[in-house]
mmCIF file of C-alpha atoms and ligand atoms in Angstrom:
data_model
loop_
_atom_site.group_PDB
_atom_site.id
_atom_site.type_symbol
_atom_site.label_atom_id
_atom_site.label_comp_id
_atom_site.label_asym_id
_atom_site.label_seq_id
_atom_site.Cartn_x
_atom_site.Cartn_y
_atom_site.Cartn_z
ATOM 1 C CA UNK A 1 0.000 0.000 0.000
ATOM 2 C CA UNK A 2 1.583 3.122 1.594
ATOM 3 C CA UNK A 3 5.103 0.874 1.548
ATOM 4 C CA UNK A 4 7.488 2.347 -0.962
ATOM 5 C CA UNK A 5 6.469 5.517 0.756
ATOM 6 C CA UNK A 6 7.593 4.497 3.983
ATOM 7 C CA UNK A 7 10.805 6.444 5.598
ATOM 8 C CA UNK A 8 14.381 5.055 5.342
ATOM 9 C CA UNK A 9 14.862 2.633 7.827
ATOM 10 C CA UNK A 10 11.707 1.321 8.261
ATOM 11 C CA UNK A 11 10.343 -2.534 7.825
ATOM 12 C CA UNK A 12 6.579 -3.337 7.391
ATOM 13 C CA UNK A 13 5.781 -6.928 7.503
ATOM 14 C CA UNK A 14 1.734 -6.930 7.422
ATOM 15 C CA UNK A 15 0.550 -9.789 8.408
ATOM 16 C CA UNK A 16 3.440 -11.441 8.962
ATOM 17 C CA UNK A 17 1.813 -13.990 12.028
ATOM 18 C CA UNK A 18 -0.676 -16.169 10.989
ATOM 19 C CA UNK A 19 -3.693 -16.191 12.709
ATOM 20 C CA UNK A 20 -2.499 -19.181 14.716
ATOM 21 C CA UNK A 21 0.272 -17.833 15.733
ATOM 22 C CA UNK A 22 -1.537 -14.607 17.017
ATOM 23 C CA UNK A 23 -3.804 -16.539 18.936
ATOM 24 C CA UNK A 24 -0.568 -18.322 20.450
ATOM 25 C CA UNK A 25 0.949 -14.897 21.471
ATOM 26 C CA UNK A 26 -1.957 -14.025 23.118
ATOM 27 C CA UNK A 27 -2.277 -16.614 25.466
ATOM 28 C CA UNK A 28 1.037 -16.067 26.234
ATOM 29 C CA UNK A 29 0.666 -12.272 27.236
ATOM 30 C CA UNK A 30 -2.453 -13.626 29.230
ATOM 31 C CA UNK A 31 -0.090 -15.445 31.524
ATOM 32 C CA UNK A 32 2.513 -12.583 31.402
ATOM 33 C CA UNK A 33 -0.325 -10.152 32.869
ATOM 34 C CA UNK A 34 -1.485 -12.644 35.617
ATOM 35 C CA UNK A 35 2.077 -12.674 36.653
ATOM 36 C CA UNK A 36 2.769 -8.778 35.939
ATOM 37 C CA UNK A 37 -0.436 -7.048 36.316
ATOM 38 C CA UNK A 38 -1.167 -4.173 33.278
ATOM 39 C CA UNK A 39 -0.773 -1.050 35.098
ATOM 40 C CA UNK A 40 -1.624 2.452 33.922
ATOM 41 C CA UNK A 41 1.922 4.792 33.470
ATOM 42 C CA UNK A 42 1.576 8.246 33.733
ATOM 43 C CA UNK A 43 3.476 10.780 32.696
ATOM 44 C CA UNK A 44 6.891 12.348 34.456
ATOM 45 C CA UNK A 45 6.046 15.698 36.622
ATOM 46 C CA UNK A 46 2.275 16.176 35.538
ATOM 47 C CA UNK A 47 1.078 12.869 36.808
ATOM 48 C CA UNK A 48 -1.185 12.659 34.068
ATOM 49 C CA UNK A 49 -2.217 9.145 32.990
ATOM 50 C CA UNK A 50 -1.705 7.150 30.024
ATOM 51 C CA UNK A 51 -4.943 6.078 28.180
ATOM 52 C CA UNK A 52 -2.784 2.809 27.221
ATOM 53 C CA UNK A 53 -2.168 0.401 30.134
ATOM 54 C CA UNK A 54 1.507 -1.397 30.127
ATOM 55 C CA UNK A 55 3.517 -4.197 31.581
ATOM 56 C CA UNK A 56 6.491 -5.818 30.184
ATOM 57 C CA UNK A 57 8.930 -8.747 29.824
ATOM 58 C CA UNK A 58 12.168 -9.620 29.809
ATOM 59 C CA UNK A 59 15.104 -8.774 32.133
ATOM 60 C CA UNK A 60 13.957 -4.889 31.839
ATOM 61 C CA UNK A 61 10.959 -3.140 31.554
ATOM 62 C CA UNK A 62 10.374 0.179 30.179
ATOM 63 C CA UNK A 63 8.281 2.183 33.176
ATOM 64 C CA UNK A 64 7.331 6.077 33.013
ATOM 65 C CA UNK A 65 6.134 7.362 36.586
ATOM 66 C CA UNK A 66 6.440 11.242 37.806
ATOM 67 C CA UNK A 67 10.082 10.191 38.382
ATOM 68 C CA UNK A 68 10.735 9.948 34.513
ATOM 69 C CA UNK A 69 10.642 7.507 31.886
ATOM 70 C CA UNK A 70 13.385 4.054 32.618
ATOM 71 C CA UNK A 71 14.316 0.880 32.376
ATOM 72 C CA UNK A 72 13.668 -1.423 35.624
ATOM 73 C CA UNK A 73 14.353 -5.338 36.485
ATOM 74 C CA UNK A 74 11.526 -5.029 38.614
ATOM 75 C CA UNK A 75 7.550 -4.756 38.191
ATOM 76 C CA UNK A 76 7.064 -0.809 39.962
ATOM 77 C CA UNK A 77 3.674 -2.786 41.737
ATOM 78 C CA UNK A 78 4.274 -6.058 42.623
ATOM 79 C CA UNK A 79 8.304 -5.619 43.184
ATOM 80 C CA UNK A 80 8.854 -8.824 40.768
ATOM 81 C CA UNK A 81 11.151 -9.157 38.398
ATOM 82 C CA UNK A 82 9.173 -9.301 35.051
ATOM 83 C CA UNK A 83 8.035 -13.008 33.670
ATOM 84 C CA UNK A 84 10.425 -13.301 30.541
ATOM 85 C CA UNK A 85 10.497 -13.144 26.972
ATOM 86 C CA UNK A 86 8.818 -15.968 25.718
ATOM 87 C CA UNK A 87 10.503 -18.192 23.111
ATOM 88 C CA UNK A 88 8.729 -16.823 19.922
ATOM 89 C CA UNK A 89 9.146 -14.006 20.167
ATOM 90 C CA UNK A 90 12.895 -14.334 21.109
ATOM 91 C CA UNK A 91 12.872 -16.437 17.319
ATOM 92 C CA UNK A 92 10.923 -13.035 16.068
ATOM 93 C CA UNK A 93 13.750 -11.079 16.853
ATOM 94 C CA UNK A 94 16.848 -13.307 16.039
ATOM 95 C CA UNK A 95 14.615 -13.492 12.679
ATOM 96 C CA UNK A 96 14.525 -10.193 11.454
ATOM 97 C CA UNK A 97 16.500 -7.681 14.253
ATOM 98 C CA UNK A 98 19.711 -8.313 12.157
ATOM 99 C CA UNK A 99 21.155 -7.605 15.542
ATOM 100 C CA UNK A 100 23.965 -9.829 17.410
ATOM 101 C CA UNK A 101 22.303 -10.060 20.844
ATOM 102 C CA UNK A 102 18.865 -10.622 22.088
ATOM 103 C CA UNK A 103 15.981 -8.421 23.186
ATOM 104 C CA UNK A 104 16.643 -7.194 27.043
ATOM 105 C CA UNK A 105 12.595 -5.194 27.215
ATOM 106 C CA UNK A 106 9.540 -6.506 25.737
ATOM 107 C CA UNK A 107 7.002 -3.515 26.249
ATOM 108 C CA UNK A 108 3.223 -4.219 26.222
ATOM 109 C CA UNK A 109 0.734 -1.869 25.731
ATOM 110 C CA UNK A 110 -2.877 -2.530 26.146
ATOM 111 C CA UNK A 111 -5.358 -0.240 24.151
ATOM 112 C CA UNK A 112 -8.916 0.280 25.170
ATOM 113 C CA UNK A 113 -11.306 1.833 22.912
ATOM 114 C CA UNK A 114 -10.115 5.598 22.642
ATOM 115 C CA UNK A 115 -6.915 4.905 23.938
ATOM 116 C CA UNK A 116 -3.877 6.614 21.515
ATOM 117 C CA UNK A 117 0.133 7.049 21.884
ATOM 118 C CA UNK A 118 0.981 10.745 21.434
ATOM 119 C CA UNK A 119 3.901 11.278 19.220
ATOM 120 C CA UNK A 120 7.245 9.800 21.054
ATOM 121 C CA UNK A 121 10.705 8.935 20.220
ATOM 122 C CA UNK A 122 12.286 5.164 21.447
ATOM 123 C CA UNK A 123 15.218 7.054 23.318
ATOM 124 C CA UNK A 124 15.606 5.454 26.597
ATOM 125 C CA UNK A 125 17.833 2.677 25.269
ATOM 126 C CA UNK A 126 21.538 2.775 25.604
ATOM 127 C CA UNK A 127 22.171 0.572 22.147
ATOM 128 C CA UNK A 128 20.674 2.595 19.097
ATOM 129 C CA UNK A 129 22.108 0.275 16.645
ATOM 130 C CA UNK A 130 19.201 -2.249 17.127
ATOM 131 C CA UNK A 131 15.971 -1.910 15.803
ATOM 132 C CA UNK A 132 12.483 -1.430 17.976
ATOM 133 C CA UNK A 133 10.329 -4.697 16.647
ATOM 134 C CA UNK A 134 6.730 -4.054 17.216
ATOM 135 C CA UNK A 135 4.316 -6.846 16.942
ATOM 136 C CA UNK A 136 0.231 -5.690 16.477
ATOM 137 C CA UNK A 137 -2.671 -7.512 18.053
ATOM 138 C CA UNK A 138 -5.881 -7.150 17.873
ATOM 139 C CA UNK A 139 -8.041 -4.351 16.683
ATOM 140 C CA UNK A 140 -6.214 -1.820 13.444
ATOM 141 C CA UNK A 141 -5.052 1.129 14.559
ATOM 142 C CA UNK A 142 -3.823 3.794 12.675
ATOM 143 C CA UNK A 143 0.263 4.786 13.371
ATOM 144 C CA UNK A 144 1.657 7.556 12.497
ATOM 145 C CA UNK A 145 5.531 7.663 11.173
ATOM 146 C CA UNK A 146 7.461 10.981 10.845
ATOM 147 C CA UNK A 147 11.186 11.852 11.023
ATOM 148 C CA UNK A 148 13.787 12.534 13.609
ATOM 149 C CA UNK A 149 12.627 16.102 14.368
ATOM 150 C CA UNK A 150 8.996 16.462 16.010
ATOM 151 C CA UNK A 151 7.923 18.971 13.171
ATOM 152 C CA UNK A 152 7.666 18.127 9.783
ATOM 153 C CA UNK A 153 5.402 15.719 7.641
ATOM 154 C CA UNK A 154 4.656 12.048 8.705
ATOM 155 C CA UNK A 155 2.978 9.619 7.179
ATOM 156 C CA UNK A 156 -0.107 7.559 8.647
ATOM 157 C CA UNK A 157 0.017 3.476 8.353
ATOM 158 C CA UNK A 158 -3.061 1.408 9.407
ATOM 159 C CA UNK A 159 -1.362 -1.458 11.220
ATOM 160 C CA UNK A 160 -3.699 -4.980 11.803
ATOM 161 C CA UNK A 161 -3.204 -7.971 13.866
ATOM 162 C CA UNK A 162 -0.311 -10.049 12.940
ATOM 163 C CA UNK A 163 1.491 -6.982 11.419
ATOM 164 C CA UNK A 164 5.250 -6.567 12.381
ATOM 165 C CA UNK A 165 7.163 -3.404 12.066
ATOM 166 C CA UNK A 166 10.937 -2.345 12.633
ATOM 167 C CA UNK A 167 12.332 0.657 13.355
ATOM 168 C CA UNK A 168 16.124 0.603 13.132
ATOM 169 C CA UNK A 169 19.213 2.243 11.438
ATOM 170 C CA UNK A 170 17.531 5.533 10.126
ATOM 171 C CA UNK A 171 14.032 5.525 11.266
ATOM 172 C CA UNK A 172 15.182 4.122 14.987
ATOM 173 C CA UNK A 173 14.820 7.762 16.429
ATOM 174 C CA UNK A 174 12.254 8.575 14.559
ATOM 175 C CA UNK A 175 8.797 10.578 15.854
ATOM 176 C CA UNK A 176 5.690 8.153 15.769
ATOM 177 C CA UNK A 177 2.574 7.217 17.498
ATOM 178 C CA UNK A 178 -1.047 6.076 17.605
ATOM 179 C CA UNK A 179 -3.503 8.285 16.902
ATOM 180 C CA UNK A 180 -6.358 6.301 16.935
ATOM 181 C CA UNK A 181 -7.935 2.640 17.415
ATOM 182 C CA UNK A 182 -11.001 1.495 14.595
ATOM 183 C CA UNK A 183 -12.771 -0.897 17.099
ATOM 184 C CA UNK A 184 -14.830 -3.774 16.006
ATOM 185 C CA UNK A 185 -11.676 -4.632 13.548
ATOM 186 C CA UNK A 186 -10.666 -7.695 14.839
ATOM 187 C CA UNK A 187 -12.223 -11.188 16.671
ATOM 188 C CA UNK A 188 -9.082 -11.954 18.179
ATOM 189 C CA UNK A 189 -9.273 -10.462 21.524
ATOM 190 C CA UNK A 190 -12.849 -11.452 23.437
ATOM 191 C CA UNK A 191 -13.468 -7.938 24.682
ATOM 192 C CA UNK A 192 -12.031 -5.824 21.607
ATOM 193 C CA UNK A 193 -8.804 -3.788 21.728
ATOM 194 C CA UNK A 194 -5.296 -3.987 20.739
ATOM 195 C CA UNK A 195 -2.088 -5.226 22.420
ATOM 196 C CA UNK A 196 1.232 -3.757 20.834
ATOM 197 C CA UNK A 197 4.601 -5.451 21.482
ATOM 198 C CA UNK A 198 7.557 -4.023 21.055
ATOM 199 C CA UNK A 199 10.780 -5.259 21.897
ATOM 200 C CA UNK A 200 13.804 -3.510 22.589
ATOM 201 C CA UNK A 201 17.822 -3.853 23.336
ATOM 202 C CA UNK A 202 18.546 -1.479 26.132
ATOM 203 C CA UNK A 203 22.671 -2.333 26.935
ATOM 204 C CA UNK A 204 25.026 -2.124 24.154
ATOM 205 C CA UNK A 205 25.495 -6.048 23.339
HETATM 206 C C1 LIG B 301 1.986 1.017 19.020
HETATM 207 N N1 LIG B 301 4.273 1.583 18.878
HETATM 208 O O1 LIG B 301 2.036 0.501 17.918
HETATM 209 C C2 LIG B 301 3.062 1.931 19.490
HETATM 210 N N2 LIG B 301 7.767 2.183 19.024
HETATM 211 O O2 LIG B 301 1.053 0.858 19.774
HETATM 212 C C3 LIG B 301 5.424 2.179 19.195
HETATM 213 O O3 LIG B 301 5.480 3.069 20.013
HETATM 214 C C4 LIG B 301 6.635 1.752 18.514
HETATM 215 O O4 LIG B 301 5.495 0.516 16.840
HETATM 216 C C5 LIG B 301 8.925 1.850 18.436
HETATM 217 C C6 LIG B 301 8.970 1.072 17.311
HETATM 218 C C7 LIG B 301 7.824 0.595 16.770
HETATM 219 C C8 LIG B 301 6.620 0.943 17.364
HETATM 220 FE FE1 LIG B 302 7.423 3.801 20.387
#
């Protein structure tokens, strides 16, 4: 579709899981959140809450609390370290990271209906050289890609369950987010709403 007009450094695989293989992930984040409970970030100094809610896996996990935005071993609620990465998507990202070591951070966002990302840069890693890989679940929602400077054009990309992107080499500090959700999209979550994966190298390898 919108491909060839994507920016430099960026890799859309739609539909790259099957819907088998969605349905596998899925069950798998269910256990993740029993052991690591979705909680709602909010932002540093205001306080104000997220409208997407957020755990994680892996030996870090990305956290943003009136402290700042970081990466922590530990769940900020239950004091756990968080459950780890399981196995496919560890072979997700030795598949198409092109990237020597393995994921540290698995992020996982939870969108309700009218929940959105506001523009953001990945810049809380220490290792720029890998790629972010985001996995989509779930309902489409429409992304938004732009450059490395907040101003400027970007370009909007409906993303559907089973859809991978990467950002890396020129694109991997680039401005993006989700501006909105098109519920009603998708069967495979029983009450609606989209999950979005993304996992991240945080330590130089
Ligand atoms: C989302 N994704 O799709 C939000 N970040 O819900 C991201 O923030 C993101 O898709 C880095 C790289 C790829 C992404
Ligand atoms: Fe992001």
């Amino acid at each position: 579709m919108v491909d060839k007009a994507l920016p430099a450094g960026v890799r859309y695989l739609p539909r790259f899981l099957d819907a088998q293989a969605q349905r596998d992930l899925v069950a798998l984040i269910r256990d993740i959140c029993r052991d690591a409970p979705l909680f709602t970030p909010v932002m540093p100094r205001t306080g104000k809450p997220f409208s997407v809610r957020m755990t994680n896996c892996g030996p870090l996990g990305w956290v943003s609390d009136r402290d700042g935005y970081r990466y922590q071993a530990l769940h900020p609620q239950t004091g756990r370290p968080w459950p780890p990465i399981p196995a496919p998507l560890l072979d997700l990202w030795s598949g198409l990271a092109d990237f020597p070591a393995p994921p540290e951070a698995c992020l996982i966002n939870w969108y309700g209906e009218g929940a959105r990302m506001g523009l953001h840069k990945d810049s809380d890693e220490a290792e720029f050289a890998a790629p972010v890989l985001s996995v989509s679940l779930g309902d489409d929602a429409r992304f938004r890609i732009g450059g490395v400077e907040r101003k400027g054009p970007t370009l909007p990309l409906r993303l559907m369950s089973g859809d991978v992107l990467l950002m890396g080499n020129e694109s991997r500090l680039a401005f993006h987010g989700i501006d909105r959700l098109y519920p009603g999209t998708s069967t495979l979550l029983d009450h609606g709403g989209r999950i979005n994966l993304t996992l991240r190298r945080v330590n130089p390898a």
